[in-house]
Coordinates of C-alpha atoms in Angstrom, one line a residue:
Chain A
M1 CA -1.9 -9.4 3.7
N2 CA -4.0 -7.9 1.0
N3 CA -4.5 -4.3 1.8
T4 CA -5.0 -2.0 -1.2
T5 CA -5.9 1.6 -1.8
V6 CA -7.6 2.8 -4.9
T7 CA -9.2 6.1 -6.2
G8 CA -12.0 5.8 -8.7
L9 CA -15.5 6.6 -9.9
V10 CA -18.5 5.2 -8.1
A11 CA -20.3 3.5 -11.0
T12 CA -23.6 2.1 -9.5
T13 CA -26.1 3.7 -6.9
P14 CA -24.9 2.2 -3.4
K15 CA -27.2 -0.6 -2.3
H16 CA -27.7 -0.6 1.5
V17 CA -29.1 -3.5 3.3
V18 CA -29.7 -4.4 6.9
T19 CA -29.4 -8.2 7.7
T20 CA -32.0 -9.9 9.9
D21 CA -29.5 -9.8 12.7
G22 CA -29.0 -6.0 12.4
V23 CA -25.7 -6.0 10.3
Q24 CA -25.5 -2.8 8.0
I25 CA -23.9 -3.6 4.8
T26 CA -23.3 -1.1 1.9
S27 CA -21.9 -2.0 -1.6
F28 CA -21.4 -0.5 -5.0
R29 CA -19.3 -1.0 -8.0
L30 CA -16.0 1.1 -8.6
A31 CA -14.3 2.0 -11.7
V32 CA -10.6 2.6 -11.2
A33 CA -8.3 3.8 -14.0
S34 CA -5.3 1.3 -14.4
D35 CA -2.2 2.2 -16.3
K36 CA -2.2 1.3 -20.1
H37 CA -5.8 3.1 -20.3
A38 CA -7.6 0.1 -18.8
T39 CA -10.1 0.2 -16.1
N40 CA -10.1 -2.1 -13.0
W41 CA -13.7 -2.9 -11.8
Y42 CA -14.1 -3.7 -8.2
T43 CA -17.1 -4.2 -5.8
V44 CA -16.7 -2.2 -2.7
T45 CA -18.5 -3.6 0.5
M46 CA -18.5 -1.9 3.9
F47 CA -20.2 -2.8 7.4
N48 CA -21.6 -1.0 10.3
Q49 CA -21.1 2.7 10.8
L50 CA -19.1 3.0 7.6
A51 CA -22.0 1.3 5.8
I52 CA -24.5 3.7 7.2
N53 CA -22.5 6.9 6.4
A54 CA -21.6 5.7 3.0
A55 CA -25.2 5.0 2.2
I56 CA -26.0 8.6 3.2
S57 CA -23.1 10.2 1.6
I58 CA -22.2 8.4 -1.6
S59 CA -23.9 8.7 -5.0
K60 CA -23.3 7.3 -8.4
S61 CA -20.4 9.2 -10.3
D62 CA -18.8 10.6 -7.0
R63 CA -15.1 10.3 -7.0
I64 CA -13.7 8.5 -3.9
V65 CA -10.6 7.2 -2.2
V66 CA -11.0 3.9 -0.5
T67 CA -8.6 1.5 1.5
G68 CA -9.4 -1.8 2.6
D69 CA -8.7 -5.7 2.1
L70 CA -8.9 -7.1 -1.4
R71 CA -10.7 -10.4 -1.8
I72 CA -10.7 -12.5 -5.0
R73 CA -13.7 -15.0 -5.1
D74 CA -14.6 -17.7 -7.6
W75 CA -18.4 -18.1 -7.9
D76 CA -20.6 -20.6 -9.4
N77 CA -24.4 -20.5 -9.2
G78 CA -25.1 -23.5 -11.3
E79 CA -26.0 -21.5 -14.4
R80 CA -22.9 -19.2 -14.5
A81 CA -19.5 -19.0 -13.0
G82 CA -17.2 -16.1 -12.6
T83 CA -14.7 -14.2 -10.3
S84 CA -15.4 -11.2 -8.2
V85 CA -13.0 -8.8 -7.0
E86 CA -14.1 -7.1 -3.8
I87 CA -12.5 -4.4 -1.5
E88 CA -13.9 -4.7 2.0
A89 CA -13.4 -1.1 2.9
T90 CA -11.9 0.0 6.2
A91 CA -12.1 3.6 5.4
L92 CA -13.3 5.7 2.5
G93 CA -14.1 9.3 1.7
H94 CA -14.8 11.7 -1.2
D95 CA -11.7 12.5 -3.1
L96 CA -11.1 16.2 -2.7
A97 CA -8.9 16.1 -5.8
Y98 CA -12.3 16.4 -7.6
G99 CA -14.5 18.3 -5.4
S100 CA -15.2 19.8 -1.8
S101 CA -17.1 18.1 1.0
V102 CA -18.9 19.2 4.2
F103 CA -18.3 16.7 7.0
T104 CA -20.6 16.0 9.8
K105 CA -19.2 13.7 12.5
T106 CA -21.4 10.8 13.5
M107 CA -22.8 11.1 17.0
L108 CA -22.3 7.7 18.8
V109 CA -25.7 6.1 18.1
E110 CA -24.4 2.6 17.1
A111 CA -26.5 1.0 20.0
N112 CA -29.7 2.4 18.3
A113 CA -28.8 2.0 14.6
Chain B
M1 CA 8.5 3.8 -4.5
N2 CA 7.1 5.2 -1.3
N3 CA 3.3 5.1 -1.6
T4 CA 1.6 5.0 1.7
T5 CA -2.1 5.4 2.9
V6 CA -3.1 6.3 6.4
T7 CA -6.2 7.3 8.3
G8 CA -6.0 9.7 11.1
L9 CA -7.0 12.8 12.9
V10 CA -6.2 16.4 11.3
A11 CA -4.3 17.9 14.3
T12 CA -4.0 21.4 13.0
T13 CA -6.0 24.0 11.1
P14 CA -4.9 23.6 7.5
K15 CA -2.6 26.3 6.2
H16 CA -3.3 27.5 2.6
V17 CA -0.8 29.6 0.5
V18 CA -0.4 30.6 -3.0
T19 CA 3.0 31.1 -4.3
T20 CA 4.0 34.1 -6.2
D21 CA 3.9 32.0 -9.3
G22 CA 0.4 30.9 -8.5
V23 CA 0.9 27.4 -6.8
Q24 CA -1.7 26.6 -4.4
I25 CA -0.4 24.6 -1.4
T26 CA -2.3 23.3 1.7
S27 CA -0.7 21.5 4.6
F28 CA -1.6 20.3 8.0
R29 CA -0.4 17.9 10.7
L30 CA -1.9 14.5 11.0
A31 CA -2.0 12.2 13.9
V32 CA -2.1 8.4 12.9
A33 CA -2.7 5.6 15.5
S34 CA 0.1 3.2 15.2
D35 CA 0.1 -0.3 16.6
K36 CA 1.3 -0.5 20.3
H37 CA -0.7 2.4 21.2
A38 CA 1.9 5.1 19.7
T39 CA 1.0 7.9 17.3
N40 CA 2.7 8.6 14.0
W41 CA 2.9 12.3 13.2
Y42 CA 2.9 13.4 9.6
T43 CA 2.8 16.7 7.7
V44 CA 0.4 16.3 4.8
T45 CA 1.0 18.5 1.9
M46 CA -1.0 19.1 -1.3
F47 CA -1.0 21.1 -4.2
N48 CA -3.3 22.7 -6.9
Q49 CA -7.1 21.7 -6.9
L50 CA -6.6 19.3 -4.1
A51 CA -5.0 22.1 -2.1
I52 CA -8.0 24.5 -2.9
N53 CA -10.7 21.8 -2.1
A54 CA -8.9 20.7 1.1
A55 CA -8.4 24.2 2.3
I56 CA -12.3 24.7 1.9
S57 CA -13.3 21.2 3.3
I58 CA -10.9 20.2 6.0
S59 CA -10.9 21.5 9.5
K60 CA -8.9 20.6 12.7
S61 CA -10.2 17.4 14.3
D62 CA -11.6 16.0 11.1
R63 CA -11.0 12.4 10.5
I64 CA -9.6 11.7 7.0
V65 CA -8.0 9.0 4.7
V66 CA -5.1 10.2 2.6
T67 CA -3.0 8.4 0.2
G68 CA 0.3 9.8 -1.4
D69 CA 4.1 9.7 -1.5
L70 CA 6.2 9.6 1.7
R71 CA 9.1 11.9 2.0
I72 CA 11.6 11.9 4.9
R73 CA 13.7 14.8 5.0
D74 CA 16.6 15.9 7.3
W75 CA 16.6 19.8 7.9
D76 CA 18.8 22.0 9.7
N77 CA 18.3 25.8 10.1
G78 CA 21.5 26.5 11.8
E79 CA 19.8 26.7 15.3
R80 CA 18.0 23.5 15.3
A81 CA 17.8 20.4 13.3
G82 CA 15.6 17.6 12.8
T83 CA 13.5 15.2 10.5
S84 CA 10.4 15.8 8.9
V85 CA 8.0 13.0 7.7
E86 CA 5.7 14.3 4.9
I87 CA 3.1 12.7 2.7
E88 CA 2.5 14.5 -0.5
A89 CA -1.0 13.6 -1.0
T90 CA -2.5 12.5 -4.3
A91 CA -6.0 11.9 -2.9
L92 CA -7.6 12.4 0.2
G93 CA -11.2 12.5 1.9
H94 CA -13.1 12.6 5.0
D95 CA -13.3 9.2 6.5
L96 CA -16.9 8.0 6.4
A97 CA -16.2 5.7 9.2
Y98 CA -16.5 8.7 11.4
G99 CA -19.1 10.8 9.9
S100 CA -21.2 11.7 6.7
S101 CA -20.0 14.0 4.0
V102 CA -22.0 16.3 1.2
F103 CA -19.8 16.5 -1.8
T104 CA -19.8 19.1 -4.5
K105 CA -17.7 18.3 -7.7
T106 CA -15.3 21.2 -8.7
M107 CA -16.2 22.9 -11.9
L108 CA -13.3 22.8 -14.2
V109 CA -11.7 26.2 -13.4
E110 CA -8.2 25.1 -13.2
A111 CA -7.3 27.3 -16.1
N112 CA -8.4 30.4 -13.8
A113 CA -6.8 29.0 -10.6
Chain C
M1 CA -3.0 1.8 9.7
N2 CA 0.5 2.4 8.6
N3 CA 1.4 -0.5 6.2
T4 CA 4.1 0.5 3.7
T5 CA 6.1 -1.1 1.1
V6 CA 9.5 0.1 -0.2
T7 CA 12.3 -1.1 -2.4
G8 CA 15.8 0.1 -1.7
L9 CA 19.5 -0.4 -1.0
V10 CA 20.7 -1.9 2.3
A11 CA 23.1 0.9 3.5
T12 CA 24.6 -0.6 6.6
T13 CA 25.7 -4.3 7.7
P14 CA 22.8 -5.6 9.5
K15 CA 23.1 -5.7 13.2
H16 CA 21.8 -8.9 14.9
V17 CA 21.1 -9.2 18.5
V18 CA 19.5 -11.6 20.8
T19 CA 17.8 -10.0 24.0
T20 CA 18.4 -11.7 27.4
D21 CA 14.8 -13.1 27.2
G22 CA 15.7 -14.6 23.7
V23 CA 14.1 -12.2 21.3
Q24 CA 16.0 -12.2 18.0
I25 CA 16.3 -8.6 16.4
T26 CA 18.0 -7.5 13.3
S27 CA 18.1 -4.0 11.9
F28 CA 19.9 -1.9 9.3
R29 CA 19.5 1.3 7.4
L30 CA 17.7 1.4 4.1
A31 CA 18.1 4.1 1.4
V32 CA 14.9 4.3 -0.8
A33 CA 14.9 6.6 -3.9
S34 CA 12.0 8.8 -3.7
D35 CA 10.6 11.1 -6.5
K36 CA 12.5 14.3 -7.3
H37 CA 15.8 12.7 -7.0
A38 CA 15.7 12.7 -3.1
T39 CA 16.3 9.7 -0.9
N40 CA 14.2 8.5 2.1
W41 CA 16.2 6.9 4.9
Y42 CA 14.6 4.3 7.0
T43 CA 15.6 1.9 9.9
V44 CA 14.3 -1.4 9.0
T45 CA 13.8 -3.6 12.0
M46 CA 12.6 -7.3 12.3
F47 CA 12.0 -10.0 14.8
N48 CA 12.3 -13.8 15.3
Q49 CA 12.6 -16.1 12.3
L50 CA 12.6 -13.2 10.0
A51 CA 15.5 -11.6 12.0
I52 CA 17.5 -14.8 12.0
N53 CA 17.0 -15.3 8.1
A54 CA 17.8 -11.7 7.4
A55 CA 21.1 -11.6 9.5
I56 CA 22.1 -14.8 7.5
S57 CA 21.1 -13.4 4.1
I58 CA 21.3 -9.7 3.8
S59 CA 24.5 -7.7 3.2
K60 CA 25.3 -4.2 2.8
S61 CA 24.5 -3.0 -0.7
D62 CA 22.0 -5.7 -1.3
R63 CA 18.8 -4.4 -3.2
I64 CA 15.6 -5.6 -1.2
V65 CA 11.8 -5.3 -1.2
V66 CA 10.4 -4.8 2.1
T67 CA 6.8 -4.5 3.6
G68 CA 5.7 -3.8 7.2
D69 CA 4.4 -1.2 9.6
L70 CA 5.8 2.4 9.6
R71 CA 6.6 4.1 13.0
I72 CA 7.8 7.6 13.4
R73 CA 9.4 8.3 16.8
D74 CA 10.7 11.5 18.3
W75 CA 13.7 10.8 20.6
D76 CA 15.7 12.8 23.1
N77 CA 18.7 11.2 24.9
G78 CA 19.3 14.6 26.9
E79 CA 22.2 15.6 24.7
R80 CA 20.6 15.4 21.2
A81 CA 17.1 14.8 19.9
G82 CA 15.6 13.7 16.6
T83 CA 13.2 11.8 14.7
S84 CA 13.6 8.2 13.7
V85 CA 11.6 6.5 10.9
E86 CA 11.4 2.9 11.2
I87 CA 9.7 0.1 9.2
E88 CA 9.0 -3.1 11.5
A89 CA 9.2 -5.6 8.5
T90 CA 6.7 -8.4 8.2
A91 CA 8.1 -9.7 4.9
L92 CA 11.3 -8.8 3.1
G93 CA 13.4 -10.4 0.4
H94 CA 16.1 -9.7 -2.1
D95 CA 14.7 -7.8 -5.1
L96 CA 15.0 -10.0 -8.2
A97 CA 14.9 -6.9 -10.4
Y98 CA 18.5 -6.6 -9.5
G99 CA 19.9 -10.0 -9.1
S100 CA 19.1 -13.8 -8.6
S101 CA 18.7 -15.6 -5.4
V102 CA 19.0 -19.2 -4.1
F103 CA 16.2 -19.9 -1.4
T104 CA 16.5 -22.4 1.3
K105 CA 13.3 -22.9 3.5
T106 CA 13.8 -22.7 7.0
M107 CA 13.3 -26.0 9.0
L108 CA 10.8 -25.4 11.8
V109 CA 13.4 -25.1 14.6
E110 CA 11.9 -22.0 16.2
A111 CA 11.4 -24.0 19.5
N112 CA 15.2 -24.3 19.8
A113 CA 15.9 -20.8 18.4
Chain D
M1 CA -3.6 4.0 -8.7
N2 CA -3.5 0.3 -8.2
N3 CA -0.5 -0.6 -6.4
T4 CA -0.5 -3.7 -4.2
T5 CA 1.8 -5.7 -2.1
V6 CA 1.1 -9.4 -1.1
T7 CA 3.0 -12.1 0.4
G8 CA 2.2 -15.7 -0.6
L9 CA 3.1 -19.3 -2.0
V10 CA 4.1 -19.7 -5.5
A11 CA 1.5 -22.4 -6.8
T12 CA 2.9 -23.2 -10.2
T13 CA 6.2 -23.7 -11.8
P14 CA 7.1 -20.2 -13.5
K15 CA 6.6 -20.1 -17.1
H16 CA 9.3 -18.0 -19.0
V17 CA 8.7 -17.0 -22.6
V18 CA 10.6 -14.5 -25.0
T19 CA 8.5 -12.9 -27.4
T20 CA 9.6 -12.6 -31.2
D21 CA 10.7 -9.0 -30.5
G22 CA 13.0 -10.1 -27.6
V23 CA 10.7 -9.4 -24.6
Q24 CA 11.3 -11.6 -21.5
I25 CA 8.2 -12.5 -19.8
T26 CA 7.8 -14.8 -16.7
S27 CA 4.4 -15.6 -15.0
F28 CA 3.1 -17.9 -12.3
R29 CA 0.1 -18.4 -10.0
L30 CA 0.4 -17.0 -6.4
A31 CA -1.7 -18.1 -3.4
V32 CA -2.2 -15.5 -0.8
A33 CA -3.9 -16.1 2.5
S34 CA -6.6 -13.5 3.0
D35 CA -8.5 -12.9 6.2
K36 CA -11.4 -15.2 7.1
H37 CA -9.3 -18.3 6.1
A38 CA -9.9 -17.8 2.4
T39 CA -7.2 -17.6 -0.4
N40 CA -6.9 -15.0 -3.0
W41 CA -5.3 -16.2 -6.4
Y42 CA -3.2 -14.0 -8.5
T43 CA -1.4 -14.4 -11.7
V44 CA 1.9 -12.6 -11.3
T45 CA 3.7 -11.4 -14.5
M46 CA 7.1 -9.7 -14.8
F47 CA 9.2 -8.5 -17.6
N48 CA 12.8 -7.9 -18.7
Q49 CA 15.5 -8.3 -16.1
L50 CA 13.1 -9.2 -13.3
A51 CA 11.6 -11.9 -15.6
I52 CA 14.9 -13.4 -16.4
N53 CA 16.0 -13.4 -12.5
A54 CA 12.7 -14.7 -11.4
A55 CA 12.8 -17.6 -14.0
I56 CA 16.1 -18.6 -12.6
S57 CA 15.2 -18.0 -8.8
I58 CA 11.6 -18.9 -8.2
S59 CA 10.3 -22.4 -7.9
K60 CA 6.8 -23.8 -7.2
S61 CA 6.1 -23.8 -3.4
D62 CA 8.6 -20.9 -2.7
R63 CA 7.4 -18.1 -0.4
I64 CA 7.6 -14.7 -1.8
V65 CA 6.8 -11.0 -1.4
V66 CA 5.8 -9.1 -4.4
T67 CA 4.8 -5.5 -5.2
G68 CA 3.3 -4.2 -8.4
D69 CA 0.2 -2.9 -10.3
L70 CA -3.0 -4.8 -9.9
R71 CA -5.0 -5.4 -13.2
I72 CA -8.6 -6.9 -13.2
R73 CA -9.4 -8.1 -16.8
D74 CA -12.5 -9.8 -18.1
W75 CA -11.8 -12.1 -20.9
D76 CA -13.9 -14.4 -23.3
N77 CA -12.5 -16.7 -25.7
G78 CA -15.7 -17.6 -27.4
E79 CA -16.2 -20.9 -25.5
R80 CA -15.6 -19.6 -22.0
A81 CA -15.4 -16.5 -20.2
G82 CA -13.9 -15.1 -16.9
T83 CA -12.0 -12.6 -14.9
S84 CA -8.2 -12.7 -14.4
V85 CA -6.6 -10.9 -11.6
E86 CA -3.0 -10.1 -12.3
I87 CA 0.0 -8.4 -10.5
E88 CA 2.5 -6.8 -12.9
A89 CA 5.4 -7.1 -10.5
T90 CA 7.8 -4.1 -10.2
A91 CA 9.7 -5.9 -7.4
L92 CA 9.7 -9.4 -5.8
G93 CA 11.9 -11.6 -3.7
H94 CA 11.9 -14.6 -1.5
D95 CA 10.2 -13.9 1.7
L96 CA 12.9 -14.2 4.4
A97 CA 10.2 -14.9 7.0
Y98 CA 10.2 -18.4 5.6
G99 CA 13.7 -19.2 4.5
S100 CA 17.3 -17.8 3.8
S101 CA 18.5 -16.7 0.6
V102 CA 21.9 -16.2 -1.4
F103 CA 21.9 -13.2 -3.7
T104 CA 23.9 -12.7 -6.8
K105 CA 23.7 -9.1 -8.4
T106 CA 23.0 -9.2 -12.1
M107 CA 25.8 -7.8 -14.2
L108 CA 24.5 -5.1 -16.6
V109 CA 23.9 -7.1 -19.6
E110 CA 20.6 -5.5 -20.5
A111 CA 21.7 -4.4 -23.9
N112 CA 22.3 -8.0 -24.7
A113 CA 19.3 -9.3 -23.1

């Protein structure tokens, strides 16, 4: 069990890709204020309809609330190695503590997406 | 510690009030699908800038993600008694799993609010 | 999604029952300090091996940490009506912030339980 | 906001130190099963009475439930660099889904600790 919820600032322009087998993926970096005046950095990733809507809706410097599964991965590409901390989002939205939003429900067009 | 995060359907038109000493309060009922095909009902309450933005942005039947503090209160008004389950929201937004949103950041007008 | 984690004080002696089809169920009331000096009251319920171990291990007035699914249910028995707030625990333990514990792993005897 | 709750397997013998100004600190590595058959690795750290009780109570290979604040830190010691993912525990206990425990409340000796 690794559910987590964070609120933070979108730090990069969301990157939206469609895989060759049609999977929609959106990801961006998120800066989350931690206690003790430090910042936690996450990569937030999402799929399918959430990926499509986030790519349309989210811009760099937006404030969001996101909930999902936390993943910690060690990586090594031969030249460099590191650890990535990722949230696979199950839900996310603009944080109304920082602004207002106009919402348009998605018509069910997943079959055409 | 009673933090909780839920995603659900706004079930009532948000009610926005300003107290005589100027506190902004918005509240609505939220239906959250639980496991076993049951529904959890919450009263979601928020204050200040979040209350103002939610009153502008949230409509009945919107899908949202909300995080905050859970409060369980027994009440008794002489005629009837019951238990209310409330989330005092610290952050909330439209759930982009169900639609797209256009976000406008709040100018810092808290001093005038 | 209704996951929640709380820390609190066990307020009743745990009740342990076995249903006619062999399901182990343990439950007790839990008092959780909320903000603003109020208390949230939960019924904590658990099943199977967790129910067996909790019945052996947990006493009234113990301090515990519990994580699980939140359920809010309206009930009406004809004479009275009310709302119950329940956590179906997926994991729980004595809170080491308040004491020490000696742990004995369960042998895999579920087939005989 | 970076609260998180995880359940997992203690992967190292807890290390307990007392700083020169008397702060009790305990830490260990925790392996948490993630979805998709992967494992998240955390460093779990705790202070004061929780550190003392955890040092007495927790052994390598124990199953625990822990809740606390997540911290993600990049580090660089000149020779190597990396990212650490840490939970500063506010509560933790042996997970009764995997065993039974005998609990002894701490007498209030914090003033002498």
